[in-house]
Coordinates of N, CA and C in Angstrom, one line a residue:
Chain A
X1 N 18.2 4.6 -6.9 CA 16.8 4.3 -6.8 C 16.5 3.6 -5.5
X2 N 15.4 4.0 -4.9 CA 15.0 3.5 -3.6 C 14.7 2.0 -3.7
X3 N 15.2 1.2 -2.7 CA 14.9 -0.2 -2.7 C 14.4 -0.6 -1.3
X4 N 13.4 -1.5 -1.3 CA 12.9 -2.1 0.0 C 12.8 -3.6 -0.2
X5 N 13.5 -4.3 0.7 CA 13.5 -5.8 0.5 C 13.0 -6.4 1.8
X6 N 12.0 -7.2 1.7 CA 11.5 -7.9 2.9 C 11.8 -9.4 2.9
X7 N 12.1 -9.9 4.1 CA 12.4 -11.3 4.3 C 11.9 -11.8 5.6
X8 N 11.5 -13.1 5.7 CA 11.4 -14.0 4.5 C 10.2 -13.6 3.7
X9 N 10.0 -14.3 2.6 CA 8.8 -14.1 1.7 C 7.6 -14.7 2.4
X10 N 7.8 -15.8 3.1 CA 6.7 -16.5 3.8 C 7.3 -17.1 5.1
X11 N 6.4 -17.1 6.1 CA 6.8 -17.6 7.4 C 5.6 -18.3 8.0
X12 N 5.9 -19.5 8.5 CA 4.9 -20.3 9.1 C 5.3 -20.6 10.6
X13 N 4.5 -20.2 11.5 CA 4.8 -20.3 12.9 C 3.7 -21.1 13.6
X14 N 4.1 -21.8 14.7 CA 3.1 -22.4 15.6 C 2.6 -21.3 16.5
X15 N 1.4 -21.4 16.9 CA 0.8 -20.4 17.8 C 1.7 -20.4 19.1
X16 N 2.1 -19.1 19.4 CA 2.9 -18.9 20.6 C 4.4 -18.9 20.3
X17 N 4.8 -19.2 19.0 CA 6.2 -19.2 18.6 C 6.6 -17.8 18.1
X18 N 7.4 -17.1 18.9 CA 7.8 -15.7 18.5 C 8.8 -15.7 17.4
X19 N 8.8 -14.7 16.6 CA 9.7 -14.5 15.5 C 9.8 -13.1 15.1
X20 N 10.6 -12.8 14.0 CA 10.8 -11.4 13.5 C 10.7 -11.4 12.0
X21 N 10.2 -10.3 11.5 CA 10.2 -10.1 10.1 C 11.1 -8.9 9.8
X22 N 11.8 -9.0 8.7 CA 12.9 -8.0 8.4 C 12.5 -7.2 7.2
X23 N 12.8 -5.9 7.2 CA 12.7 -5.0 6.1 C 14.0 -4.2 6.0
X24 N 14.7 -4.5 4.9 CA 16.0 -3.7 4.7 C 15.7 -2.7 3.6
X25 N 16.4 -1.5 3.7 CA 16.1 -0.5 2.7 C 17.3 0.3 2.3
X26 N 17.3 0.8 1.1 CA 18.3 1.6 0.6 C 17.6 2.9 0.0
X27 N 17.7 4.0 0.7 CA 17.0 5.2 0.3 C 17.8 6.4 0.8
X28 N 17.8 7.4 0.1 CA 18.4 8.7 0.5 C 17.3 9.6 1.0
X29 N 17.6 10.2 2.1 CA 16.6 11.2 2.7 C 15.4 10.5 3.2
X30 N 15.6 9.5 4.1 CA 14.4 8.8 4.7 C 13.6 9.8 5.5
X31 N 12.3 9.8 5.2 CA 11.4 10.6 6.0 C 10.6 9.7 7.0
X32 N 10.4 8.5 6.7 CA 9.6 7.6 7.6 C 9.6 6.2 7.0
X33 N 9.3 5.2 7.9 CA 9.2 3.8 7.5 C 7.8 3.4 8.1
X34 N 7.0 2.8 7.3 CA 5.7 2.3 7.7 C 5.6 0.8 7.6
X35 N 4.8 0.3 8.5 CA 4.4 -1.1 8.5 C 2.9 -1.2 8.4
X36 N 2.5 -2.1 7.4 CA 1.1 -2.3 7.2 C 0.8 -3.8 7.3
X37 N -0.4 -4.1 7.6 CA -0.9 -5.5 7.6 C -2.0 -5.6 6.5
X38 N -1.9 -6.6 5.7 CA -2.9 -6.8 4.6 C -3.5 -8.2 4.7
X39 N -4.8 -8.3 4.9 CA -5.5 -9.5 4.8 C -6.0 -9.8 3.4
X40 N -6.2 -11.1 3.1 CA -6.6 -11.4 1.7 C -7.9 -10.6 1.3
X41 N -7.8 -10.0 0.1 CA -9.0 -9.4 -0.5 C -9.3 -8.0 0.1
X42 N -8.3 -7.5 0.9 CA -8.5 -6.2 1.6 C -7.3 -5.3 1.3
X43 N -7.5 -4.0 1.5 CA -6.4 -3.0 1.4 C -5.5 -3.1 2.6
X44 N -4.3 -2.6 2.5 CA -3.4 -2.5 3.6 C -3.9 -1.7 4.8
X45 N -3.7 -2.2 6.0 CA -4.1 -1.6 7.2 C -2.9 -1.1 7.9
X46 N -2.9 0.2 8.2 CA -1.7 0.9 8.9 C -1.5 0.3 10.3
X47 N -0.2 0.0 10.6 CA 0.2 -0.4 11.9 C 1.1 0.6 12.6
X48 N 2.2 0.9 12.0 CA 3.2 1.8 12.7 C 3.9 2.7 11.7
X49 N 4.4 3.8 12.3 CA 5.3 4.7 11.6 C 6.6 4.9 12.5
X50 N 7.8 4.7 11.9 CA 9.0 4.9 12.6 C 9.8 6.0 11.8
X51 N 10.4 7.0 12.5 CA 11.0 8.1 11.9 C 12.5 8.1 12.0
X52 N 13.1 7.6 13.1 CA 14.5 7.7 13.3 C 15.1 6.4 13.9
X53 N 16.4 6.2 13.6 CA 17.1 5.0 14.1 C 17.0 5.0 15.7
X54 N 16.7 3.8 16.2 CA 16.5 3.6 17.6 C 15.1 3.7 18.1
X55 N 14.2 4.1 17.2 CA 12.8 4.3 17.6 C 12.1 2.9 17.6
X56 N 11.2 2.7 18.6 CA 10.4 1.5 18.7 C 9.0 1.9 18.9
X57 N 8.1 1.0 18.4 CA 6.6 1.2 18.6 C 6.1 -0.2 18.9
X58 N 5.0 -0.2 19.7 CA 4.4 -1.5 20.1 C 2.9 -1.4 20.0
X59 N 2.3 -2.5 19.6 CA 0.9 -2.6 19.6 C 0.5 -4.1 19.8
X60 N -0.1 -4.4 20.9 CA -0.5 -5.8 21.3 C 0.8 -6.7 21.2
X61 N 0.7 -7.7 20.3 CA 1.8 -8.6 20.2 C 2.9 -8.2 19.2
X62 N 2.8 -7.0 18.6 CA 3.7 -6.5 17.6 C 4.6 -5.4 18.1
X63 N 5.9 -5.5 17.7 CA 6.8 -4.4 18.1 C 7.7 -4.1 16.9
X64 N 7.7 -2.9 16.5 CA 8.5 -2.5 15.3 C 9.7 -1.7 15.8
X65 N 10.9 -2.0 15.2 CA 12.1 -1.3 15.5 C 12.8 -0.8 14.2
X66 N 13.7 0.2 14.4 CA 14.3 0.8 13.2 C 15.8 1.1 13.5
X67 N 16.6 0.7 12.5 CA 18.0 1.1 12.5 C 18.2 1.9 11.2
X68 N 19.5 2.3 10.9 CA 19.8 3.1 9.8 C 19.6 2.3 8.4
X69 N 19.5 1.0 8.5 CA 19.5 0.2 7.3 C 18.3 -0.7 7.2
X70 N 17.7 -1.0 8.4 CA 16.6 -2.0 8.4 C 15.6 -1.8 9.5
X71 N 14.5 -2.4 9.4 CA 13.5 -2.4 10.4 C 13.0 -3.9 10.7
X72 N 12.7 -4.1 11.9 CA 12.2 -5.4 12.3 C 10.8 -5.3 12.8
X73 N 10.0 -6.3 12.5 CA 8.7 -6.4 13.1 C 8.7 -7.7 13.9
X74 N 8.7 -7.5 15.2 CA 8.8 -8.6 16.1 C 7.4 -9.0 16.5
X75 N 7.1 -10.3 16.4 CA 5.8 -10.9 16.8 C 6.0 -11.8 18.0
X76 N 5.4 -11.4 19.1 CA 5.5 -12.2 20.4 C 4.3 -13.0 20.6
X77 N 4.5 -14.3 20.8 CA 3.4 -15.3 21.1 C 2.3 -15.1 20.1
X78 N 2.5 -15.2 18.8 CA 1.5 -15.0 17.8 C 0.3 -15.9 18.0
X79 N -0.9 -15.4 17.5 CA -2.1 -16.1 17.5 C -2.6 -16.3 16.0
X80 N -3.4 -17.3 15.7 CA -3.9 -17.5 14.3 C -4.4 -16.2 13.7
X81 N -5.0 -15.3 14.5 CA -5.6 -14.1 13.9 C -4.5 -13.1 13.4
X82 N -3.2 -13.4 13.7 CA -2.1 -12.6 13.3 C -1.7 -13.0 11.8
X83 N -2.3 -14.0 11.3 CA -2.0 -14.5 10.0 C -2.4 -13.4 9.0
X84 N -1.5 -13.0 8.2 CA -1.7 -11.9 7.2 C -0.4 -11.7 6.4
X85 N -0.4 -10.8 5.4 CA 0.8 -10.3 4.8 C 1.2 -9.0 5.4
X86 N 2.4 -8.9 5.8 CA 2.9 -7.7 6.4 C 3.8 -6.9 5.4
X87 N 3.4 -5.7 5.2 CA 4.1 -4.9 4.2 C 4.9 -3.8 4.9
X88 N 6.1 -3.5 4.3 CA 7.0 -2.4 4.8 C 7.0 -1.4 3.7
X89 N 7.1 -0.1 4.0 CA 7.2 0.9 3.0 C 8.1 2.0 3.6
X90 N 8.9 2.7 2.7 CA 9.7 3.8 3.1 C 9.3 5.0 2.4
X91 N 9.3 6.1 3.1 CA 9.0 7.4 2.5 C 10.3 8.3 2.5
X92 N 10.5 8.8 1.3 CA 11.8 9.6 1.1 C 11.5 10.8 0.2
X93 N 12.4 11.7 0.1 CA 12.3 12.8 -0.8 C 13.0 12.4 -2.1
X94 N 12.3 12.7 -3.2 CA 12.8 12.3 -4.5 C 12.3 13.4 -5.5
X95 N 13.3 14.1 -6.1 CA 12.9 15.1 -7.2 C 12.0 16.2 -6.6
X96 N 12.2 16.5 -5.3 CA 11.5 17.7 -4.8 C 10.2 17.3 -4.1
X97 N 9.8 16.0 -4.2 CA 8.6 15.7 -3.5 C 8.7 14.3 -2.8
X98 N 7.8 14.0 -2.0 CA 7.9 12.7 -1.2 C 7.5 11.5 -2.1
X99 N 8.1 10.4 -1.9 CA 7.8 9.2 -2.6 C 7.8 8.0 -1.6
X100 N 6.8 7.2 -1.8 CA 6.7 6.0 -0.9 C 7.0 4.7 -1.7
X101 N 7.9 3.9 -1.3 CA 8.2 2.6 -2.0 C 7.9 1.5 -1.0
X102 N 7.1 0.5 -1.6 CA 6.7 -0.7 -0.8 C 7.6 -1.8 -1.1
X103 N 7.8 -2.7 -0.1 CA 8.4 -4.0 -0.3 C 7.3 -5.0 -0.8
X104 N 7.7 -6.2 -1.0 CA 6.8 -7.2 -1.6 C 6.1 -8.0 -0.5
X105 N 6.4 -7.7 0.8 CA 5.7 -8.3 1.9 C 6.2 -9.6 2.4
X106 N 5.8 -9.9 3.6 CA 6.1 -11.3 4.2 C 4.7 -11.9 4.6
X107 N 4.4 -13.0 4.0 CA 3.2 -13.7 4.3 C 3.3 -14.6 5.5
X108 N 2.6 -14.2 6.6 CA 2.7 -14.9 7.8 C 1.5 -15.8 8.0
X109 N 1.8 -17.1 8.4 CA 0.8 -18.0 8.7 C 1.0 -18.6 10.1
X110 N 0.0 -18.4 11.0 CA 0.2 -18.9 12.4 C -0.8 -20.1 12.6
X111 N -0.2 -21.2 12.9 CA -1.0 -22.4 13.0 C -1.4 -22.7 14.4
X112 N -2.7 -23.1 14.6 CA -3.1 -23.3 16.0 C -2.4 -24.5 16.6
Chain B
X1 N -15.6 7.5 12.0 CA -15.2 8.2 10.8 C -15.1 7.2 9.6
X2 N -15.6 7.5 8.5 CA -15.6 6.7 7.3 C -14.2 6.6 6.8
X3 N -13.8 5.5 6.3 CA -12.5 5.3 5.7 C -12.5 5.7 4.2
X4 N -11.5 5.3 3.5 CA -11.4 5.5 2.1 C -12.4 4.5 1.4
X5 N -13.3 5.0 0.5 CA -14.3 4.2 -0.1 C -14.0 4.1 -1.6
X6 N -14.0 2.8 -2.1 CA -13.7 2.6 -3.5 C -14.9 1.8 -4.1
X7 N -15.2 2.0 -5.3 CA -16.1 1.2 -6.0 C -15.8 1.1 -7.5
X8 N -16.1 0.0 -8.2 CA -16.7 -1.2 -7.6 C -15.7 -2.0 -6.8
X9 N -16.1 -3.0 -6.1 CA -15.1 -3.9 -5.5 C -14.5 -4.9 -6.5
X10 N -15.3 -5.3 -7.4 CA -14.9 -6.3 -8.4 C -15.4 -5.8 -9.8
X11 N -14.6 -6.1 -10.8 CA -15.0 -5.8 -12.2 C -14.3 -6.8 -13.1
X12 N -15.2 -7.3 -14.0 CA -14.7 -8.3 -15.0 C -15.1 -7.6 -16.4
X13 N -14.1 -7.4 -17.2 CA -14.4 -6.9 -18.5 C -13.6 -7.6 -19.6
X14 N -14.1 -7.5 -20.8 CA -13.3 -8.0 -21.9 C -12.2 -7.1 -22.4
X15 N -11.1 -7.7 -22.9 CA -10.0 -6.8 -23.4 C -10.5 -5.8 -24.4
X16 N -9.9 -4.7 -24.4 CA -10.2 -3.6 -25.3 C -11.4 -2.7 -24.9
X17 N -12.1 -3.2 -23.8 CA -13.2 -2.4 -23.3 C -12.6 -1.3 -22.3
X18 N -13.4 -0.3 -22.1 CA -13.0 0.7 -21.1 C -13.5 0.3 -19.7
X19 N -12.8 0.9 -18.7 CA -13.3 0.6 -17.3 C -12.9 1.8 -16.4
X20 N -13.7 2.1 -15.4 CA -13.4 3.2 -14.5 C -13.6 2.8 -13.1
X21 N -12.7 3.4 -12.2 CA -12.8 3.1 -10.8 C -12.9 4.4 -10.1
X22 N -13.7 4.4 -9.0 CA -14.0 5.6 -8.3 C -13.5 5.5 -6.8
X23 N -13.0 6.7 -6.3 CA -12.5 6.7 -4.9 C -12.9 7.9 -4.2
X24 N -13.4 7.7 -3.0 CA -13.8 8.9 -2.1 C -12.8 8.8 -0.9
X25 N -11.9 9.8 -0.8 CA -10.9 9.7 0.3 C -11.5 10.1 1.7
X26 N -10.7 9.9 2.7 CA -11.1 10.3 4.0 C -11.3 11.8 4.1
X27 N -12.4 12.3 4.7 CA -12.7 13.7 4.7 C -11.5 14.5 5.3
X28 N -11.1 15.6 4.6 CA -10.0 16.4 5.0 C -8.7 16.0 4.5
X29 N -8.5 14.8 3.9 CA -7.3 14.4 3.4 C -7.0 15.1 2.0
X30 N -5.9 15.8 1.9 CA -5.7 16.5 0.7 C -4.8 15.7 -0.3
X31 N -4.2 14.7 0.2 CA -3.3 13.9 -0.7 C -4.1 12.6 -1.1
X32 N -4.1 12.3 -2.3 CA -4.8 11.0 -2.8 C -3.9 10.3 -3.7
X33 N -3.8 9.0 -3.5 CA -3.0 8.1 -4.3 C -3.8 7.0 -5.0
X34 N -3.3 6.6 -6.2 CA -3.8 5.4 -6.8 C -2.6 4.5 -6.9
X35 N -2.8 3.2 -6.4 CA -1.8 2.2 -6.5 C -2.3 1.0 -7.3
X36 N -1.4 0.3 -7.9 CA -1.7 -1.0 -8.5 C -1.0 -2.1 -7.7
X37 N -1.7 -3.2 -7.5 CA -1.0 -4.3 -6.7 C -1.3 -5.6 -7.5
X38 N -0.2 -6.2 -7.9 CA -0.3 -7.5 -8.5 C -0.2 -8.6 -7.4
X39 N -0.6 -9.8 -7.7 CA -0.6 -10.8 -6.8 C 0.8 -11.1 -6.2
X40 N 0.9 -11.1 -4.9 CA 2.2 -11.4 -4.3 C 3.2 -10.3 -4.3
X41 N 2.8 -9.1 -4.7 CA 3.6 -7.9 -4.8 C 3.1 -6.8 -3.9
X42 N 4.0 -5.9 -3.6 CA 3.6 -4.7 -2.9 C 2.9 -3.7 -3.8
X43 N 2.2 -2.7 -3.2 CA 1.5 -1.7 -4.1 C 2.6 -0.9 -4.8
X44 N 2.2 -0.5 -6.0 CA 3.1 0.4 -6.9 C 2.3 1.6 -7.2
X45 N 2.9 2.8 -7.0 CA 2.2 4.0 -7.2 C 2.0 4.3 -8.7
X46 N 0.7 4.6 -9.0 CA 0.4 5.1 -10.4 C 0.4 6.6 -10.4
X47 N -0.3 7.2 -9.5 CA -0.5 8.7 -9.5 C -0.7 9.2 -8.1
X48 N -0.2 10.4 -7.9 CA -0.5 11.0 -6.6 C -1.0 12.4 -6.8
X49 N -2.0 12.8 -6.1 CA -2.6 14.1 -6.1 C -2.4 14.9 -4.8
X50 N -2.0 16.1 -5.0 CA -2.1 17.1 -3.9 C -3.2 18.0 -4.2
X51 N -4.3 17.9 -3.5 CA -5.6 18.6 -3.9 C -5.9 18.2 -5.3
X52 N -6.1 19.2 -6.2 CA -6.5 18.8 -7.6 C -5.3 18.5 -8.5
X53 N -4.1 18.8 -8.0 CA -3.0 18.7 -8.9 C -2.3 17.3 -8.8
X54 N -2.0 16.8 -10.0 CA -1.3 15.5 -10.1 C 0.2 15.8 -10.0
X55 N 0.8 15.5 -8.8 CA 2.2 15.9 -8.6 C 3.2 14.8 -8.9
X56 N 2.7 13.6 -9.1 CA 3.6 12.5 -9.5 C 2.8 11.5 -10.3
X57 N 2.9 11.5 -11.6 CA 2.2 10.5 -12.4 C 3.2 9.8 -13.3
X58 N 4.5 9.8 -12.9 CA 5.6 9.2 -13.7 C 5.4 7.7 -14.0
X59 N 4.7 7.0 -13.2 CA 4.4 5.6 -13.4 C 3.1 5.3 -14.0
X60 N 2.4 6.3 -14.4 CA 1.0 6.1 -15.0 C 1.2 5.9 -16.5
X61 N 0.8 4.7 -17.1 CA 0.9 4.5 -18.5 C -0.1 5.4 -19.2
X62 N 0.3 6.5 -19.7 CA -0.6 7.6 -20.1 C -1.2 7.3 -21.5
X63 N -0.7 6.3 -22.2 CA -1.4 5.9 -23.5 C -2.8 5.3 -23.2
X64 N -3.0 4.7 -22.1 CA -4.3 4.0 -21.9 C -4.9 4.4 -20.5
X65 N -4.1 4.9 -19.6 CA -4.6 5.3 -18.3 C -4.8 6.8 -18.2
X66 N -5.9 7.2 -17.5 CA -6.1 8.6 -17.2 C -6.7 8.7 -15.8
X67 N -6.5 9.8 -15.1 CA -7.1 10.0 -13.8 C -7.5 11.4 -13.7
X68 N -8.5 11.7 -12.8 CA -8.9 13.0 -12.5 C -9.3 13.1 -11.1
X69 N -9.2 14.3 -10.5 CA -9.6 14.5 -9.1 C -10.3 15.9 -9.1
X70 N -11.5 15.9 -9.3 CA -12.3 17.1 -9.4 C -12.5 17.7 -8.0
X71 N -12.4 19.0 -7.9 CA -12.6 19.7 -6.7 C -11.7 19.2 -5.5
X72 N -10.7 18.5 -5.8 CA -9.8 18.0 -4.8 C -10.4 17.0 -3.8
X73 N -11.4 16.3 -4.2 CA -12.0 15.4 -3.3 C -12.0 14.0 -4.0
X74 N -13.2 13.6 -4.6 CA -13.3 12.3 -5.2 C -12.3 12.2 -6.4
X75 N -12.0 10.9 -6.8 CA -11.1 10.7 -7.9 C -11.6 9.6 -8.7
X76 N -11.3 9.6 -10.0 CA -11.7 8.5 -10.9 C -10.4 8.1 -11.7
X77 N -10.2 6.8 -11.8 CA -9.1 6.3 -12.6 C -9.7 5.5 -13.7
X78 N -9.3 5.8 -15.0 CA -9.9 5.1 -16.1 C -8.8 4.4 -16.9
X79 N -9.2 3.3 -17.5 CA -8.3 2.5 -18.4 C -9.1 2.4 -19.7
X80 N -8.5 2.8 -20.9 CA -9.1 2.6 -22.2 C -8.1 2.6 -23.3
X81 N -8.0 1.4 -24.0 CA -8.7 0.2 -23.7 C -7.9 -0.7 -22.8
X82 N -8.6 -1.6 -22.1 CA -8.0 -2.5 -21.1 C -7.3 -3.6 -21.9
X83 N -6.2 -4.1 -21.3 CA -5.4 -5.2 -21.8 C -5.4 -6.3 -20.8
X84 N -5.1 -7.5 -21.2 CA -5.1 -8.7 -20.3 C -4.1 -8.4 -19.1
X85 N -3.0 -7.7 -19.4 CA -2.0 -7.5 -18.3 C -2.4 -6.5 -17.3
X86 N -3.6 -5.8 -17.5 CA -4.1 -4.8 -16.5 C -4.8 -5.5 -15.4
X87 N -5.0 -6.8 -15.5 CA -5.7 -7.5 -14.4 C -4.8 -7.4 -13.1
X88 N -5.4 -6.8 -12.1 CA -4.7 -6.6 -10.8 C -5.7 -6.0 -9.8
X89 N -5.2 -5.6 -8.7 CA -6.0 -4.9 -7.7 C -5.6 -3.4 -7.8
X90 N -6.6 -2.5 -7.9 CA -6.3 -1.1 -7.9 C -6.7 -0.5 -6.6
X91 N -5.7 0.1 -5.9 CA -6.0 0.6 -4.5 C -5.9 2.1 -4.5
X92 N -6.8 2.7 -3.8 CA -6.8 4.1 -3.6 C -6.4 4.4 -2.1
X93 N -5.7 5.4 -1.8 CA -5.3 5.7 -0.5 C -5.3 7.3 -0.3
X94 N -5.4 7.7 0.9 CA -5.4 9.2 1.1 C -4.6 9.5 2.4
X95 N -4.1 10.7 2.5 CA -3.4 11.1 3.6 C -3.5 12.6 3.8
X96 N -3.1 13.1 5.0 CA -3.2 14.5 5.2 C -1.7 15.0 5.2
X97 N -1.4 15.9 4.3 CA -0.1 16.5 4.2 C 1.0 15.5 3.9
X98 N 0.7 14.4 3.2 CA 1.7 13.4 2.8 C 2.2 12.6 3.9
X99 N 1.5 12.5 5.0 CA 1.8 11.6 6.1 C 1.3 10.2 5.9
X100 N 1.0 9.5 6.9 CA 0.6 8.1 6.8 C -0.6 8.0 5.8
X101 N -0.5 7.1 4.9 CA -1.6 6.8 3.9 C -2.5 5.7 4.4
X102 N -3.8 6.0 4.3 CA -4.8 5.0 4.6 C -5.5 4.5 3.4
X103 N -5.6 3.2 3.3 CA -6.1 2.6 2.0 C -7.5 2.2 2.1
X104 N -8.1 2.1 0.9 CA -9.4 1.6 0.7 C -9.3 0.1 0.5
X105 N -10.5 -0.6 0.2 CA -10.5 -2.0 0.1 C -10.0 -2.5 -1.3
X106 N -9.9 -1.6 -2.2 CA -9.4 -1.9 -3.5 C -10.5 -2.4 -4.5
X107 N -10.2 -2.3 -5.8 CA -11.0 -2.9 -6.9 C -10.2 -4.0 -7.6
X108 N -10.8 -5.2 -7.6 CA -10.1 -6.3 -8.3 C -10.6 -6.3 -9.7
X109 N -9.7 -6.0 -10.6 CA -10.0 -6.0 -12.1 C -9.5 -7.3 -12.7
X110 N -10.5 -7.9 -13.4 CA -10.1 -9.1 -14.2 C -10.4 -8.8 -15.7
X111 N -9.4 -8.8 -16.6 CA -9.6 -8.6 -18.0 C -9.5 -9.9 -18.7
X112 N -10.6 -10.3 -19.4 CA -10.7 -11.6 -20.1 C -10.7 -11.5 -21.6

């Protein structure tokens, strides 16, 4: 069974204090790994897709990386507006069709 | 371009009553998903459509939940009768060809 584990569950940073969020996964036949941002009361907002080990994607203060067993979301010099829950999801083949499994998310709070 | 549209945004019903949620996906997206999200958890797939066909409904509680996607566009998710444990956020998402899924704002259901 596919498993996605995110850590830490919650992270509190001072504005400008860089850190990383982790997403470890156990899946056979990985097709892609997705990062989403979710604000309270809203649906997840797509950030990145990573397809193969060694791949990196960047957007403003966020950088996502992928290895064969985990992905990191690096946040450089975060601002209060980066406060949100960050979700990781893996897409794999299961039973002849694609399946997406989400982690439980990391709740990030950036304090001014 | 309009995103995924869901209605209603909020719904409060008494237990044992029926409830329905509606979703309009992004134009041209052939894949539609219904997810359930409990507080502090990641989204969990209920059902996935490829055009009009439900290709993965293994996690849909079929004794009380039903869904349809007429003409391969809009979709409706129904619960009858609702139970207290059904209180959650119901998310609709769509994608083209099973690629990145884009989510709607969700419907927050409260069963009292």
